[in-house]
Every structure is written in structure tokens, then in C-alpha cells.
Amino acid sequence: MTNAAQFALTHGAAILFMWILAQQAGAPIPSAPVLIAVGSLASSRRLGLASSLIATFSACLLANGFWYRVGRQGWPEGHRFCRTNGKWQARALKLMRGHSAASMLLAKFVAGSNFASLLAGKAGVSLPRFLTYESIGSLTWSGTYIAVGYLFHGHLHWTLAQTLRPLLAARIVVFLARLWRRRSLAHAAILAVATLFFCALRPVSRCKAALRVATAFDSPQLTNKSSRLREWLRQ
């Protein structure tokens, strides 16, 4: 057994906690194959079953509790974490208000389940109800996958080896695609910094500088942002 494998088995609960916490927070990493592997290791007595369940449950509760607080407190930045059209969000909030228990339980088995906690906070689900449904959902979700690995550990080694890498690659591709769709936000930030920098160098009035910064962003697609900046610099 290599040193890395020995370290992973020795600190398995802590590593599992950090992995699930990152996944529930929104990182593009798979969790189901990891939990199945944990169940397989627990079946062979190389990893504690109770400690694995506690670590997974604690990570889910901590991460989804944060998302619930974001939705509950109504932070202005909360919409940046869940960019959806208003019609879809209205339907989701209506479903959450009418069927909060079923929605939160089923959402654990769907990609992007952390946003269900955000919607639960925005829908006004009380904290006791949220904690109850979140606890049941987290235990059901983690227990199901761990039980699969525990019961079928002798037939899972090749399957996990063949599926974990493609799943991880697919999640990373989706994550990068989302970043690429938001590239205009990064371009806008660069443009704003450059504009403010040259405003500080040139003796222009505050009103004129503010007008130039505002007009630089009047296009939603920001297709001509570079030409606007070049025209401003020529003046």
C-alpha cells in the first residue's frame, strides 16, 4: 500500500468531509462514486462506517445551511449564485412553498441540489423545517450510496475505476463552460479597471469620467468594448 493510500485510509473521514463539503458548496466534483467507494471500504473494515456517515452528514448540513442563509437573508449577491430566468424561479419557489419536504428530499439526488437550499431560504421555509428535511435528505442520500458500496463491494472496483474519471471530466467541462458563458463579466471588470486607471491619469471632471465609464457598458453583449476604450484614449 502506498503512502498516499495509507494516508487516505487513516484520515478517510476528514478527507470525505472536505470532499462532500466542496461538492455541496458547488465544486464540479462527483460525490456518488466516492460514497459508493466509501461503502466498499467500510465493508472490508478499512474505513469506519459510522464516521463516514457522520462526516457526510455534517458536510451536507454545513454547506446547505450556508445556502439556506444566503436565500433567507436576501443578500443582494444571492442571485449571482443561481442565475435563472424569473419564470423558472417563480415556479421553483411555488413548488418549494407547497411541497418543501418532497422538494428538498428529491433534490438531494439531482445535480445542483445545493440550490434547493437557496430556494428554501428564499421561499421562507422555517429553520426547524429546513433542518428536519435537510437532515432526512442528507442521511437518505448518503446512506443510499454508501449502502450500495457496502452490499456490492466485491463487484464495484472495476466499475468505479471506469466511471469516476469520465464523471469528473464531465463535471469539469460543464464548470468551464459556465465560466466561458460568463466571460463578458471578466471583460467588463478589466474594462472598468482600465477606464478608471486612465481617468485617474487624465485631468477630467468626475461627471465626465462617470459618463465614460457608464457608456462603456451600455451594450449587453459588450461586443464593442475595446473600440470604445480606444476611442476614449484618443480624445
Short mmCIF file of C-alpha atoms in Angstrom, two decimals:
data_model
loop_
_atom_site.label_atom_id
_atom_site.label_comp_id
_atom_site.label_asym_id
_atom_site.label_seq_id
_atom_site.Cartn_x
_atom_site.Cartn_y
_atom_site.Cartn_z
CA MET A 1 0.00 0.00 0.00
CA THR A 2 1.39 3.40 -0.97
CA ASN A 3 1.83 6.27 1.45
CA ALA A 4 -0.97 8.20 -0.24
CA ALA A 5 -3.39 5.29 0.12
CA GLN A 6 -2.39 4.78 3.74
CA PHE A 7 -2.91 8.49 4.44
CA ALA A 8 -6.34 8.40 2.76
CA LEU A 9 -7.44 5.43 4.85
CA THR A 10 -6.05 6.91 8.07
CA HIS A 11 -7.75 10.27 7.55
CA GLY A 12 -10.66 8.97 5.50
CA ALA A 13 -13.41 10.73 7.45
CA ALA A 14 -11.69 14.13 7.28
CA ILE A 15 -10.99 13.77 3.55
CA LEU A 16 -14.57 12.67 2.93
CA PHE A 17 -15.87 15.66 4.90
CA MET A 18 -13.83 18.13 2.83
CA TRP A 19 -14.80 16.43 -0.45
CA ILE A 20 -18.54 16.45 0.27
CA LEU A 21 -18.35 19.99 1.65
CA ALA A 22 -16.74 21.21 -1.57
CA GLN A 23 -19.23 19.31 -3.73
CA GLN A 24 -22.25 20.61 -1.82
CA ALA A 25 -20.81 24.12 -2.00
CA GLY A 26 -20.86 23.90 -5.78
CA ALA A 27 -17.48 22.49 -6.84
CA PRO A 28 -17.67 20.41 -10.08
CA ILE A 29 -16.68 17.11 -8.48
CA PRO A 30 -18.66 13.84 -8.31
CA SER A 31 -19.90 12.58 -4.97
CA ALA A 32 -21.92 9.42 -5.69
CA PRO A 33 -18.93 7.29 -6.83
CA VAL A 34 -16.94 8.49 -3.82
CA LEU A 35 -19.70 7.48 -1.40
CA ILE A 36 -20.02 4.09 -3.10
CA ALA A 37 -16.27 3.61 -2.72
CA VAL A 38 -16.55 4.60 0.94
CA GLY A 39 -19.21 1.94 1.44
CA SER A 40 -16.98 -0.65 -0.21
CA LEU A 41 -14.07 0.28 2.07
CA ALA A 42 -16.35 0.19 5.11
CA SER A 43 -17.47 -3.31 4.16
CA SER A 44 -13.86 -4.51 4.20
CA ARG A 45 -13.28 -2.81 7.58
CA ARG A 46 -10.74 -0.40 6.13
CA LEU A 47 -12.90 2.65 6.84
CA GLY A 48 -15.35 3.36 9.63
CA LEU A 49 -18.99 3.24 8.57
CA ALA A 50 -20.32 5.47 11.37
CA SER A 51 -17.57 8.07 10.97
CA SER A 52 -18.18 8.20 7.21
CA LEU A 53 -21.89 8.81 7.69
CA ILE A 54 -21.23 11.49 10.31
CA ALA A 55 -18.67 13.23 8.09
CA THR A 56 -21.00 13.23 5.08
CA PHE A 57 -23.98 14.40 7.11
CA SER A 58 -22.01 17.21 8.75
CA ALA A 59 -20.64 18.44 5.42
CA CYS A 60 -24.11 18.48 3.84
CA LEU A 61 -25.62 20.31 6.78
CA LEU A 62 -22.86 22.92 6.87
CA ALA A 63 -22.80 23.66 3.13
CA ASN A 64 -26.55 23.65 2.60
CA GLY A 65 -27.02 25.66 5.78
CA PHE A 66 -24.89 28.36 4.19
CA TRP A 67 -27.02 28.32 1.02
CA TYR A 68 -30.17 28.48 3.13
CA ARG A 69 -28.83 31.54 4.95
CA VAL A 70 -28.00 33.23 1.65
CA GLY A 71 -31.60 32.80 0.49
CA ARG A 72 -33.12 33.57 3.88
CA GLN A 73 -31.22 36.80 4.48
CA GLY A 74 -31.99 38.02 0.99
CA TRP A 75 -28.43 39.03 0.18
CA PRO A 76 -28.23 41.17 -2.97
CA GLU A 77 -25.41 38.92 -4.20
CA GLY A 78 -27.52 35.78 -3.86
CA HIS A 79 -28.78 35.95 -7.46
CA ARG A 80 -25.23 35.53 -8.72
CA PHE A 81 -25.11 32.00 -7.32
CA CYS A 82 -28.33 30.92 -9.01
CA ARG A 83 -28.79 32.66 -12.36
CA THR A 84 -32.17 31.61 -13.68
CA ASN A 85 -34.97 33.36 -15.51
CA GLY A 86 -37.72 34.84 -13.40
CA LYS A 87 -40.41 32.47 -14.67
CA TRP A 88 -38.45 29.35 -13.72
CA GLN A 89 -37.55 30.78 -10.33
CA ALA A 90 -41.17 31.70 -9.60
CA ARG A 91 -42.26 28.12 -10.35
CA ALA A 92 -39.47 26.70 -8.21
CA LEU A 93 -40.39 28.96 -5.29
CA LYS A 94 -44.06 27.99 -5.63
CA LEU A 95 -43.13 24.31 -5.61
CA MET A 96 -40.87 24.81 -2.61
CA ARG A 97 -43.58 26.62 -0.64
CA GLY A 98 -46.22 24.00 -1.41
CA HIS A 99 -44.11 20.84 -1.22
CA SER A 100 -40.99 21.78 0.72
CA ALA A 101 -40.48 18.31 2.20
CA ALA A 102 -40.67 16.38 -1.07
CA SER A 103 -38.70 19.04 -2.96
CA MET A 104 -35.77 19.02 -0.55
CA LEU A 105 -35.70 15.24 -0.27
CA LEU A 106 -35.76 14.61 -4.02
CA ALA A 107 -33.34 17.45 -4.74
CA LYS A 108 -30.54 15.58 -2.96
CA PHE A 109 -30.42 13.10 -5.85
CA VAL A 110 -30.38 15.80 -8.55
CA ALA A 111 -27.37 17.76 -9.80
CA GLY A 112 -27.27 21.24 -8.30
CA SER A 113 -29.09 20.16 -5.14
CA ASN A 114 -27.35 22.88 -3.14
CA PHE A 115 -29.52 25.47 -4.89
CA ALA A 116 -32.59 23.79 -3.39
CA SER A 117 -31.41 25.08 -0.01
CA LEU A 118 -31.03 28.55 -1.50
CA LEU A 119 -34.59 28.39 -2.83
CA ALA A 120 -35.82 27.06 0.52
CA GLY A 121 -34.43 30.15 2.20
CA LYS A 122 -35.96 32.46 -0.41
CA ALA A 123 -39.30 30.64 -0.13
CA GLY A 124 -39.44 31.36 3.59
CA VAL A 125 -39.15 27.77 4.85
CA SER A 126 -38.66 27.97 8.60
CA LEU A 127 -35.34 26.95 10.11
CA PRO A 128 -36.73 23.95 12.08
CA ARG A 129 -38.43 22.57 8.96
CA PHE A 130 -35.32 23.14 6.87
CA LEU A 131 -33.09 21.37 9.39
CA THR A 132 -35.53 18.46 9.64
CA TYR A 133 -35.88 17.95 5.89
CA GLU A 134 -32.20 18.60 5.23
CA SER A 135 -31.18 16.06 7.87
CA ILE A 136 -33.52 13.40 6.49
CA GLY A 137 -32.47 14.12 2.92
CA SER A 138 -28.74 14.10 3.69
CA LEU A 139 -28.94 10.83 5.60
CA THR A 140 -31.07 9.22 2.89
CA TRP A 141 -28.80 10.44 0.10
CA SER A 142 -25.51 9.47 1.71
CA GLY A 143 -26.87 6.26 3.22
CA THR A 144 -28.20 5.04 -0.13
CA TYR A 145 -24.88 5.32 -1.95
CA ILE A 146 -22.83 4.04 0.97
CA ALA A 147 -25.21 1.07 1.32
CA VAL A 148 -24.75 0.23 -2.37
CA GLY A 149 -21.00 0.14 -1.93
CA TYR A 150 -21.30 -1.81 1.31
CA LEU A 151 -23.56 -4.51 -0.13
CA PHE A 152 -21.92 -4.88 -3.55
CA HIS A 153 -18.30 -4.12 -2.67
CA GLY A 154 -16.99 -7.21 -4.45
CA HIS A 155 -18.30 -6.08 -7.84
CA LEU A 156 -17.54 -2.37 -7.77
CA HIS A 157 -13.79 -1.94 -8.16
CA TRP A 158 -13.70 -2.11 -11.95
CA THR A 159 -16.95 -0.15 -12.31
CA LEU A 160 -15.72 2.72 -10.15
CA ALA A 161 -12.40 2.84 -11.94
CA GLN A 162 -14.16 3.12 -15.30
CA THR A 163 -16.81 5.66 -14.28
CA LEU A 164 -15.11 8.02 -11.83
CA ARG A 165 -12.76 9.63 -14.34
CA PRO A 166 -15.42 10.27 -17.04
CA LEU A 167 -17.79 11.74 -14.46
CA LEU A 168 -15.09 14.01 -13.09
CA ALA A 169 -14.11 15.10 -16.60
CA ALA A 170 -17.74 15.81 -17.50
CA ARG A 171 -18.28 17.93 -14.39
CA ILE A 172 -15.14 19.94 -15.10
CA VAL A 173 -16.23 20.52 -18.70
CA VAL A 174 -19.63 21.78 -17.53
CA PHE A 175 -17.97 24.05 -14.97
CA LEU A 176 -15.60 25.52 -17.58
CA ALA A 177 -18.49 26.01 -20.00
CA ARG A 178 -20.32 28.06 -17.39
CA LEU A 179 -17.22 30.16 -16.82
CA TRP A 180 -16.91 30.72 -20.57
CA ARG A 181 -20.51 31.91 -20.75
CA ARG A 182 -19.70 34.49 -18.10
CA ARG A 183 -16.53 35.69 -19.82
CA SER A 184 -18.21 39.04 -20.57
CA LEU A 185 -18.25 39.72 -16.83
CA ALA A 186 -14.48 39.33 -16.68
CA HIS A 187 -14.06 41.54 -19.75
CA ALA A 188 -16.27 44.16 -18.16
CA ALA A 189 -14.18 44.12 -14.99
CA ILE A 190 -10.97 44.58 -16.98
CA LEU A 191 -12.53 47.42 -18.93
CA ALA A 192 -13.71 49.13 -15.76
CA VAL A 193 -10.27 48.93 -14.16
CA ALA A 194 -8.58 50.27 -17.30
CA THR A 195 -11.09 53.09 -17.66
CA LEU A 196 -10.78 54.18 -14.04
CA PHE A 197 -7.00 53.98 -14.29
CA PHE A 198 -6.86 56.34 -17.25
CA CYS A 199 -9.45 58.59 -15.63
CA ALA A 200 -7.06 58.97 -12.72
CA LEU A 201 -4.18 59.82 -15.07
CA ARG A 202 -6.04 62.38 -17.14
CA PRO A 203 -7.42 65.60 -15.60
CA VAL A 204 -11.08 65.08 -16.45
CA SER A 205 -14.05 66.03 -14.35
CA ARG A 206 -15.86 63.47 -12.20
CA CYS A 207 -19.05 63.79 -14.22
CA LYS A 208 -17.23 63.24 -17.49
CA ALA A 209 -15.34 60.26 -16.10
CA ALA A 210 -18.53 58.72 -14.73
CA LEU A 211 -20.23 59.23 -18.09
CA ARG A 212 -17.42 57.48 -19.91
CA VAL A 213 -17.49 54.53 -17.53
CA ALA A 214 -21.28 54.25 -17.89
CA THR A 215 -21.28 54.46 -21.68
CA ALA A 216 -18.64 51.75 -21.84
CA PHE A 217 -21.21 49.26 -20.54
CA ASP A 218 -24.32 50.27 -22.48
CA SER A 219 -24.09 47.15 -24.70
CA PRO A 220 -25.34 43.95 -23.01
CA GLN A 221 -23.03 41.79 -25.10
CA LEU A 222 -20.03 44.13 -24.72
CA THR A 223 -19.06 43.47 -28.32
CA ASN A 224 -17.55 46.88 -28.93
CA LYS A 225 -15.97 47.46 -25.54
CA SER A 226 -12.44 47.53 -26.93
CA SER A 227 -13.29 50.11 -29.60
CA ARG A 228 -14.98 52.32 -27.00
CA LEU A 229 -11.89 52.27 -24.85
CA ARG A 230 -9.64 53.06 -27.83
CA GLU A 231 -11.86 56.00 -28.84
CA TRP A 232 -11.77 57.33 -25.31
CA LEU A 233 -7.97 57.12 -25.20
CA ARG A 234 -7.64 59.05 -28.47
CA GLN A 235 -9.58 62.02 -27.05
#
